[in-house]
Tab-separated table of C-alpha atoms in Angstrom:
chain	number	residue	atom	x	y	z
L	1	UNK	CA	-63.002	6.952	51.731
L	2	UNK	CA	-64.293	8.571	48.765
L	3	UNK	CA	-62.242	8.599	45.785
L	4	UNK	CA	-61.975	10.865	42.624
L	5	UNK	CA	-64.188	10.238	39.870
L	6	UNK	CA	-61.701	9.981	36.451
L	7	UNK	CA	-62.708	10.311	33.385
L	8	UNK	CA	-60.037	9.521	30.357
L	9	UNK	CA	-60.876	11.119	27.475
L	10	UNK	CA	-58.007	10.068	24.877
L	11	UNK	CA	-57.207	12.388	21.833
L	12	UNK	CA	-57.154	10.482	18.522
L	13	UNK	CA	-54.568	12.593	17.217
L	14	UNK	CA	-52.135	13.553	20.654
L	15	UNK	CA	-52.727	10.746	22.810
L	16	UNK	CA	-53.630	13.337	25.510
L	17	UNK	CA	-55.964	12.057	28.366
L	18	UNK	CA	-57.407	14.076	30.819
L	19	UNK	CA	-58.724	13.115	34.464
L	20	UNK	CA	-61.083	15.433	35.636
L	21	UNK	CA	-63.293	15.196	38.774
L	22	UNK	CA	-66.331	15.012	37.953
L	23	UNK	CA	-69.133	16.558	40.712
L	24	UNK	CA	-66.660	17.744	43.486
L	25	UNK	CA	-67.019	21.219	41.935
L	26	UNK	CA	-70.978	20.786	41.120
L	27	UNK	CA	-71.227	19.878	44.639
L	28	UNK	CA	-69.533	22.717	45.834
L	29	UNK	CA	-72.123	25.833	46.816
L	30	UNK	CA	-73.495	28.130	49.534
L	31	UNK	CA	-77.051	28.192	51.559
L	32	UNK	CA	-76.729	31.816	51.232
L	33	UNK	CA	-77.997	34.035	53.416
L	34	UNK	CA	-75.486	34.817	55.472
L	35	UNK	CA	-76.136	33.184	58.536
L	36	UNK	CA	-73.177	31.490	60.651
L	37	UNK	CA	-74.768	27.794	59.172
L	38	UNK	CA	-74.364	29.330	55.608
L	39	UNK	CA	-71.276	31.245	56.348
L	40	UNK	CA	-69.342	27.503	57.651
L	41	UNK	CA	-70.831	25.992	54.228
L	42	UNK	CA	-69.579	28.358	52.701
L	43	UNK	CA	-65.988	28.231	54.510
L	44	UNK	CA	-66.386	24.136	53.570
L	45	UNK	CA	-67.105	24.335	50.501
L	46	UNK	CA	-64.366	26.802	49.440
L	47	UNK	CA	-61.637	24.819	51.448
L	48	UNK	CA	-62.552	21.741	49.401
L	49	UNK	CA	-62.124	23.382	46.040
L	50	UNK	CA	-58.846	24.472	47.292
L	51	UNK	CA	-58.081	20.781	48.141
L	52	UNK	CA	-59.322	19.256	45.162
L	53	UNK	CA	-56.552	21.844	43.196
L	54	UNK	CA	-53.726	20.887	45.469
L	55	UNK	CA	-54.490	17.369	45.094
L	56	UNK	CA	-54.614	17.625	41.049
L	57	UNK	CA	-51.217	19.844	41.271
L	58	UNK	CA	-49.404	17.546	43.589
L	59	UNK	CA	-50.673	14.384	41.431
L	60	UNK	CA	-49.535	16.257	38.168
L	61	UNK	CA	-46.478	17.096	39.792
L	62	UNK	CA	-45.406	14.015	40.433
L	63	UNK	CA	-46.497	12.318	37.303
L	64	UNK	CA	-43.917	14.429	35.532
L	65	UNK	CA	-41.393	13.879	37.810
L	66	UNK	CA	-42.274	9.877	36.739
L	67	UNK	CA	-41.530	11.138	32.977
L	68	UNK	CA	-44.907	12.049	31.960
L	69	UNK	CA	-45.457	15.956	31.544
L	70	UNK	CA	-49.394	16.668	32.876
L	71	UNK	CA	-50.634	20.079	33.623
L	72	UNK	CA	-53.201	21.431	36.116
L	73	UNK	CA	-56.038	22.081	34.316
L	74	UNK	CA	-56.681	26.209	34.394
L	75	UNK	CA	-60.085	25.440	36.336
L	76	UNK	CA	-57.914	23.155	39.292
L	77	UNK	CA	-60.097	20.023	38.673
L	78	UNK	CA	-58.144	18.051	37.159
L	79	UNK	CA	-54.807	17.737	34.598
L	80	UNK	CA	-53.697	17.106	31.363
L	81	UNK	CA	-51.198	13.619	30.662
L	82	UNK	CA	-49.464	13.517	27.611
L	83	UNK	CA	-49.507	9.544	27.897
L	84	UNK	CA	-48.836	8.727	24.117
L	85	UNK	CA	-49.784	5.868	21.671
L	86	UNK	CA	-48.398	3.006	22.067
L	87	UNK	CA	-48.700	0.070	24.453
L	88	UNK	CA	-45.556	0.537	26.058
L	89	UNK	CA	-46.583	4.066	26.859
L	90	UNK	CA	-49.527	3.212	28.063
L	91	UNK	CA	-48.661	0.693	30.325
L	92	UNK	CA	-45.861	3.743	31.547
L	93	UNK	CA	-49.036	5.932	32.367
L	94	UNK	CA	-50.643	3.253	34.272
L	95	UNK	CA	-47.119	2.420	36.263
L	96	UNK	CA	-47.000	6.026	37.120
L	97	UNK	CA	-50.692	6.717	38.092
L	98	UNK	CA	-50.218	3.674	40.489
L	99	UNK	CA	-47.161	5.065	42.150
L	100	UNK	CA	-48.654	8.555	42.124
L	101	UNK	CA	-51.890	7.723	43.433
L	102	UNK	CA	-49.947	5.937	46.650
L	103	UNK	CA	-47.334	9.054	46.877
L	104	UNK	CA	-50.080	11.519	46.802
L	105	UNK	CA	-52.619	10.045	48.729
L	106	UNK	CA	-56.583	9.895	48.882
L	107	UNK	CA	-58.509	12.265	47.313
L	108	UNK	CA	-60.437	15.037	49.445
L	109	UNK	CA	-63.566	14.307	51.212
L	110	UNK	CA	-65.973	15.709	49.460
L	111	UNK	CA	-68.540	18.600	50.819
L	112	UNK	CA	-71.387	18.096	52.317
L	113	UNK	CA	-74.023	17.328	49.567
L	114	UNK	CA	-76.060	20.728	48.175
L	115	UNK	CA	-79.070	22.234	50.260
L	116	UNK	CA	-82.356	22.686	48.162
L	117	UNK	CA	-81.541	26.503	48.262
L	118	UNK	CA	-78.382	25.851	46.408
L	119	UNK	CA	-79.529	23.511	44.098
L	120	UNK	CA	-82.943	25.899	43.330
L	121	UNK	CA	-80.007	28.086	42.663
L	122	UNK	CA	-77.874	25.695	40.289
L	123	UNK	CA	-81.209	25.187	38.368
L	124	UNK	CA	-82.002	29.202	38.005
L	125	UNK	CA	-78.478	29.560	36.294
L	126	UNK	CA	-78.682	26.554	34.341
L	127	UNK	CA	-81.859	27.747	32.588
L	128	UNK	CA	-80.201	30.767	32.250
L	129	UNK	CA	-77.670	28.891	30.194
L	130	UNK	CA	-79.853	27.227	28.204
L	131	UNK	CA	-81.190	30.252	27.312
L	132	UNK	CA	-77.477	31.517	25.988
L	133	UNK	CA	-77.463	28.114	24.076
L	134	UNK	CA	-80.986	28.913	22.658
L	135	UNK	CA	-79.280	32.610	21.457
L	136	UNK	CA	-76.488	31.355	19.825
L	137	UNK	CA	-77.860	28.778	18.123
L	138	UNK	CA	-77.236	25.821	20.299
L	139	UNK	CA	-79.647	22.801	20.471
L	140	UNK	CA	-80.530	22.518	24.249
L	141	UNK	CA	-82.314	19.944	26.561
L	142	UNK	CA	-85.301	21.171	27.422
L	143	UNK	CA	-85.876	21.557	31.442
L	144	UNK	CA	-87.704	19.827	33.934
L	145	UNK	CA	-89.609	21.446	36.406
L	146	UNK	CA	-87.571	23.055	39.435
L	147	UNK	CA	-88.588	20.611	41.642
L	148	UNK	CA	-87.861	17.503	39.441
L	149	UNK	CA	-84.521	19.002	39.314
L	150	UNK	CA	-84.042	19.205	42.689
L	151	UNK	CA	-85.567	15.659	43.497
L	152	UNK	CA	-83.093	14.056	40.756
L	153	UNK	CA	-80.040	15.738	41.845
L	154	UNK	CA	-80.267	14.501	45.183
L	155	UNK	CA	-81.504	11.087	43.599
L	156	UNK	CA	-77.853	11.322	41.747
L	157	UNK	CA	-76.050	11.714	44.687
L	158	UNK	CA	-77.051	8.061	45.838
L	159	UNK	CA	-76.474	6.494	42.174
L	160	UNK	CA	-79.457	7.773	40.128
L	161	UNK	CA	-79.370	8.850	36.528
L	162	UNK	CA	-77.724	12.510	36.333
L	163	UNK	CA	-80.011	15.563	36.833
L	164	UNK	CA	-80.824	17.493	33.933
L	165	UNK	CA	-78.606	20.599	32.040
L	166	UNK	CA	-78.572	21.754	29.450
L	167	UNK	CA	-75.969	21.116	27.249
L	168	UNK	CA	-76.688	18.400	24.448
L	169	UNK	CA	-74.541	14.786	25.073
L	170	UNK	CA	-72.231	16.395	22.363
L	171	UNK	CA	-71.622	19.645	23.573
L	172	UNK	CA	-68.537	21.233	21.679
L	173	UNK	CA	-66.367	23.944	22.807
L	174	UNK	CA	-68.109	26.464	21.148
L	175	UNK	CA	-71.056	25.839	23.009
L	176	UNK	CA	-68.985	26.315	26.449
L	177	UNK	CA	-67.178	29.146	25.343
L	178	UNK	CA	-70.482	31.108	24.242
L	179	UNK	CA	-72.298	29.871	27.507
L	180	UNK	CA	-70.122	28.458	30.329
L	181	UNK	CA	-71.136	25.752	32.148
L	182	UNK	CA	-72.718	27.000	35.906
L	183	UNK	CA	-70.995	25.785	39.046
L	184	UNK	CA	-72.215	26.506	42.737
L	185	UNK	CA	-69.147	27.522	44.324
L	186	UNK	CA	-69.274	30.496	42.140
L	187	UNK	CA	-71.311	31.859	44.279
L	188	UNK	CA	-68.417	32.386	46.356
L	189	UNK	CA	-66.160	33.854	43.776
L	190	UNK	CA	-66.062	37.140	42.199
């Protein structure tokens, strides 16, 4: 069964940590088109990102019910635990995670992996974004060809190295806020 990907990223200042899936959403496209095939992908791919956000809100939920206030992150993949400092509070976080991740269940299965349409798609916007980055200033990693980017994507879906974009390894805010990061489900949305 597959299970969320978590990242904890702990503040050095507010002891905040935040677990975020990482790739549900990237996964998550269309074949376009609008044929029936694409139309069901579509229909997939949509339901998932609704249960990925009622996973995360149930699992935040019921870690503040366990004392530990977390928030749905405004995007739905994943939440915000104010877990603290100190040992003691740290070993609370890990107490409730365990108790939430049993009370809450497995994660959703994820979609079915990205067609080369989609991900031809993924890598028009991305450049597109590095382009933004270029504009405002931002130092950006430079692209592969299409196809490269297509062959290590799906290369990354079986445990290869990550497929390019174009954000530098320390991206800051800025940089997102000037030139949000691409996802394929927003091809849905909007």
């Amino acid at each position: 069964m597959p299970q969320p990907v978590i990242r904890m990223a702990p503040s050095a200042t507010s002891g905040i940590l935040s677990l975020v899936f990482l790739g549900a959403l990237n996964l998550a496209g269309c074949a376009g088109g609008g044929d029936a095939s694409g139309e069901r992908l579509a229909e997939e791919r949509l339901a998932h990102v609704t249960a990925v956000r009622a996973y995360y809100q149930e699992f935040a939920e019921c870690l503040t019910g366990q004392g530990l206030p977390s928030q749905l992150l405004e995007t739905g993949d994943g939440i915000f635990v104010d877990t603290g400092d100190s040992d003691s509070d740290r070993e609370s976080y890990a107490f409730a995670r365990t108790t939430c991740e049993q009370q809450v269940g497995q994660f959703p299965d994820p979609p079915p992996p990205p067609t080369d349409e989609e991900l031809r798609w993924l890598y028009a916007e991305n450049v597109q974004v590095a382009a933004c980055l270029r504009d405002h200033g931002f130092a950006v990693v430079e692209a592969p060809s299409e196809e490269v980017f297509v062959e290590t994507y799906r290369a990354s879906l079986s445990g290869g190295p990550a497929p390019w974009h174009p954000y530098p390894a320390d991206i800051s805010g800025e940089a997102e806020r000037a030139c949000p990061q691409v996802d394929l489900v927003e091809r849905y949305q909007g």
